[in-house]
């Protein structure tokens, strides 16, 4: 049973890492970006551009699966990851089965959020911020914001888009208050970074920069 929480945490870490280094890439000194997967990076930035132009909605990606090469490529990538984790089935069945759930949940939550933006804002506000903030190189978590809190990459745009606790799951108020207090007590530097991120985002929005389109042309 210990494999279940381990898989959930590992999946969120992989989600954070691949989103940052495979889908977005790292800016290069001379311009452009370097990514673990150039094709996926180009597809992903095209997704970002569409989302910025349509207020978070992306029917082209998820509207009709059979007619979307990018959606098919995404599904194949998730299946390949599941194929790898299947190797652990004989010794860690709960871990493996949980990774299957995580792959399905990623697909369901991400696709549904971009087909129903209001649902997305309520269900995964951190991902809405990822697309609609002035800084799109942050908020790498999609299904949950765990590693964004750990790595200090959660950028909260406004109070109405702030999750009530770091795990992104609504809990009874008394538990949330205790959890938030413990998180700030034992990870003060991470929260200092998060507070600084929020202040910087607010300053940029005060300058009207949230409507500026990112330089997608620099991605090569």
Coordinates of C-alpha atoms in Angstrom, one line a residue:
X1 CA 0.0 0.0 0.0
X2 CA 3.0 2.3 0.6
X3 CA 3.3 2.3 -3.2
X4 CA 0.2 4.4 -3.6
X5 CA 1.5 7.7 -2.0
X6 CA 5.0 7.0 -3.5
X7 CA 3.5 6.8 -6.9
X8 CA 1.3 9.9 -6.4
X9 CA 4.3 12.0 -5.3
X10 CA 6.6 10.5 -8.0
X11 CA 4.0 11.2 -10.7
X12 CA 3.7 14.8 -9.7
X13 CA 7.4 15.2 -9.7
X14 CA 7.7 13.7 -13.2
X15 CA 4.8 15.9 -14.3
X16 CA 6.6 19.0 -13.0
X17 CA 10.0 17.9 -14.6
X18 CA 8.7 17.0 -18.0
X19 CA 6.5 20.1 -18.3
X20 CA 9.4 22.3 -17.5
X21 CA 12.2 20.6 -19.4
X22 CA 10.5 18.7 -22.2
X23 CA 7.5 20.9 -23.0
X24 CA 8.7 24.4 -22.3
X25 CA 12.5 24.0 -22.6
X26 CA 15.1 26.2 -21.1
X27 CA 15.9 29.6 -22.7
X28 CA 19.3 29.6 -24.5
X29 CA 21.8 32.4 -24.4
X30 CA 21.6 33.2 -28.1
X31 CA 17.8 32.9 -28.3
X32 CA 15.4 30.1 -28.6
X33 CA 15.1 27.2 -26.2
X34 CA 16.6 23.8 -25.6
X35 CA 14.3 21.0 -24.6
X36 CA 14.4 17.2 -24.0
X37 CA 11.9 16.9 -26.9
X38 CA 11.9 19.5 -29.6
X39 CA 8.7 18.2 -31.3
X40 CA 6.8 18.2 -28.0
X41 CA 8.1 21.7 -27.1
X42 CA 6.9 23.1 -30.4
X43 CA 3.5 21.5 -30.0
X44 CA 3.2 22.7 -26.5
X45 CA 4.0 26.3 -27.3
X46 CA 1.4 26.2 -30.1
X47 CA -1.0 25.1 -27.4
X48 CA 0.0 28.0 -25.2
X49 CA -0.6 30.5 -28.1
X50 CA -4.1 29.1 -28.8
X51 CA -5.0 29.2 -25.2
X52 CA -3.9 32.8 -24.8
X53 CA -6.0 33.8 -27.8
X54 CA -9.1 31.9 -26.7
X55 CA -9.2 32.7 -22.9
X56 CA -7.9 29.3 -21.9
X57 CA -10.0 27.1 -24.2
X58 CA -8.4 24.8 -26.7
X59 CA -10.9 22.9 -28.9
X60 CA -8.2 22.3 -31.6
X61 CA -6.2 20.1 -29.2
X62 CA -9.0 18.3 -27.3
X63 CA -12.2 18.9 -29.3
X64 CA -11.9 15.8 -31.5
X65 CA -9.3 13.3 -30.5
X66 CA -9.1 11.4 -33.8
X67 CA -8.5 14.7 -35.7
X68 CA -5.8 16.0 -33.3
X69 CA -2.3 14.8 -34.0
X70 CA -1.1 16.6 -30.9
X71 CA -3.7 14.9 -28.6
X72 CA -2.8 11.5 -30.1
X73 CA 0.9 12.2 -29.5
X74 CA 0.1 13.2 -25.9
X75 CA -1.9 10.0 -25.3
X76 CA 0.9 7.9 -26.8
X77 CA 3.5 9.5 -24.5
X78 CA 1.3 8.7 -21.4
X79 CA 0.9 5.1 -22.6
X80 CA 4.7 4.8 -23.0
X81 CA 5.2 6.0 -19.4
X82 CA 2.7 3.5 -18.2
X83 CA 4.6 0.8 -20.2
X84 CA 7.7 1.7 -18.3
X85 CA 6.0 1.6 -14.9
X86 CA 4.5 -1.7 -15.7
X87 CA 7.9 -3.3 -15.3
X88 CA 7.4 -2.8 -11.5
X89 CA 4.1 -4.6 -11.4
X90 CA 5.5 -7.9 -10.1
X91 CA 7.2 -6.3 -7.1
X92 CA 5.1 -3.1 -6.7
X93 CA 1.5 -3.6 -8.0
X94 CA 0.0 -0.8 -6.0
X95 CA 2.7 1.6 -7.2
X96 CA 2.1 0.5 -10.8
X97 CA -1.7 0.7 -10.7
X98 CA -1.5 4.1 -9.1
X99 CA 0.7 5.4 -12.0
X100 CA -2.0 4.2 -14.4
X101 CA -4.5 6.3 -12.5
X102 CA -2.1 9.3 -12.5
X103 CA -1.8 9.0 -16.3
X104 CA -5.6 8.8 -16.8
X105 CA -6.1 11.7 -14.3
X106 CA -3.6 13.9 -16.1
X107 CA -5.4 13.3 -19.4
X108 CA -8.9 13.8 -17.9
X109 CA -8.1 16.9 -15.9
X110 CA -6.0 18.7 -18.5
X111 CA -8.3 18.0 -21.4
X112 CA -11.5 18.9 -19.4
X113 CA -10.0 22.1 -18.1
X114 CA -9.3 23.4 -21.6
X115 CA -12.7 22.3 -22.9
X116 CA -14.5 23.9 -19.9
X117 CA -12.4 26.9 -18.7
X118 CA -14.7 27.7 -15.8
X119 CA -14.3 24.2 -14.5
X120 CA -10.6 24.4 -15.0
X121 CA -10.3 27.7 -13.0
X122 CA -12.0 26.0 -10.1
X123 CA -10.5 22.6 -10.3
X124 CA -6.9 23.4 -11.2
X125 CA -6.3 27.2 -10.7
X126 CA -2.6 26.7 -10.7
X127 CA -2.7 25.5 -14.3
X128 CA -5.0 28.4 -15.3
X129 CA -2.3 30.7 -13.8
X130 CA 0.3 28.8 -15.8
X131 CA -1.3 29.8 -19.1
X132 CA -2.8 33.2 -18.2
X133 CA -0.1 34.8 -16.0
X134 CA 2.5 37.3 -17.3
X135 CA 5.1 34.5 -16.6
X136 CA 4.3 31.3 -18.3
X137 CA 7.5 29.7 -17.2
X138 CA 6.1 28.7 -13.8
X139 CA 3.3 26.7 -12.3
X140 CA 4.5 23.5 -13.9
X141 CA 2.1 21.2 -12.0
X142 CA -1.1 20.3 -13.8
X143 CA -3.0 17.9 -11.7
X144 CA -1.7 19.2 -8.3
X145 CA 0.7 22.0 -7.3
X146 CA 2.8 19.9 -4.9
X147 CA 6.2 20.3 -6.6
X148 CA 5.6 23.9 -7.4
X149 CA 5.4 24.5 -3.7
X150 CA 8.4 22.4 -3.1
X151 CA 10.5 24.1 -5.8
X152 CA 9.1 27.6 -5.3
X153 CA 7.6 27.9 -8.8
X154 CA 4.0 28.5 -7.8
X155 CA 3.0 32.0 -9.0
X156 CA -0.5 33.0 -7.7
X157 CA -2.1 35.7 -9.7
X158 CA -5.0 36.6 -7.4
X159 CA -6.8 35.5 -4.2
X160 CA -9.7 33.9 -6.1
X161 CA -7.2 31.7 -7.9
X162 CA -5.3 30.6 -4.8
X163 CA -5.8 27.1 -3.6
X164 CA -6.7 26.9 0.1
X165 CA -3.7 24.7 1.0
X166 CA -0.4 23.5 -0.6
X167 CA -1.8 20.1 -1.6
X168 CA -4.6 21.6 -3.7
X169 CA -7.3 19.4 -2.2
X170 CA -10.2 21.1 -0.2
X171 CA -10.1 19.9 3.4
X172 CA -12.0 20.8 6.6
X173 CA -11.0 24.3 7.7
X174 CA -9.4 23.2 11.0
X175 CA -7.2 20.8 9.1
X176 CA -6.3 23.4 6.4
X177 CA -5.3 25.9 9.0
X178 CA -3.0 23.4 10.7
X179 CA -1.5 22.3 7.4
X180 CA -0.8 25.8 6.2
X181 CA 0.8 26.7 9.5
X182 CA 3.0 23.6 9.5
X183 CA 4.0 24.2 5.8
X184 CA 5.0 27.8 6.5
X185 CA 6.8 26.8 9.7
X186 CA 8.9 24.0 8.1
X187 CA 9.4 25.4 4.6
X188 CA 9.8 29.2 5.3
X189 CA 12.2 29.8 2.3
X190 CA 9.8 28.1 -0.1
X191 CA 7.0 30.4 1.1
X192 CA 9.2 33.5 1.0
X193 CA 9.8 32.7 -2.7
X194 CA 6.1 32.1 -3.3
X195 CA 5.2 35.4 -1.7
X196 CA 7.8 37.2 -3.8
X197 CA 6.4 35.5 -6.9
X198 CA 2.9 36.8 -6.1
X199 CA 4.2 40.3 -5.5
X200 CA 6.1 40.3 -8.8
X201 CA 3.1 39.0 -10.7
X202 CA 0.9 41.7 -9.1
X203 CA 3.4 44.4 -10.2
X204 CA 3.4 43.2 -13.8
X205 CA -0.3 43.0 -13.9
X206 CA -0.5 46.6 -12.6
X207 CA 1.5 47.5 -15.7
X208 CA -1.0 45.7 -18.0
X209 CA 1.5 43.0 -18.9
X210 CA -0.9 40.1 -18.5
X211 CA -2.2 40.9 -22.0
X212 CA 1.2 40.8 -23.7
X213 CA 1.7 37.7 -25.8
X214 CA 4.9 35.7 -25.0
X215 CA 7.6 35.6 -27.7
X216 CA 6.7 32.2 -29.2
X217 CA 8.9 33.0 -32.2
X218 CA 12.0 32.6 -30.1
X219 CA 11.2 29.0 -29.5
X220 CA 13.2 26.9 -32.0

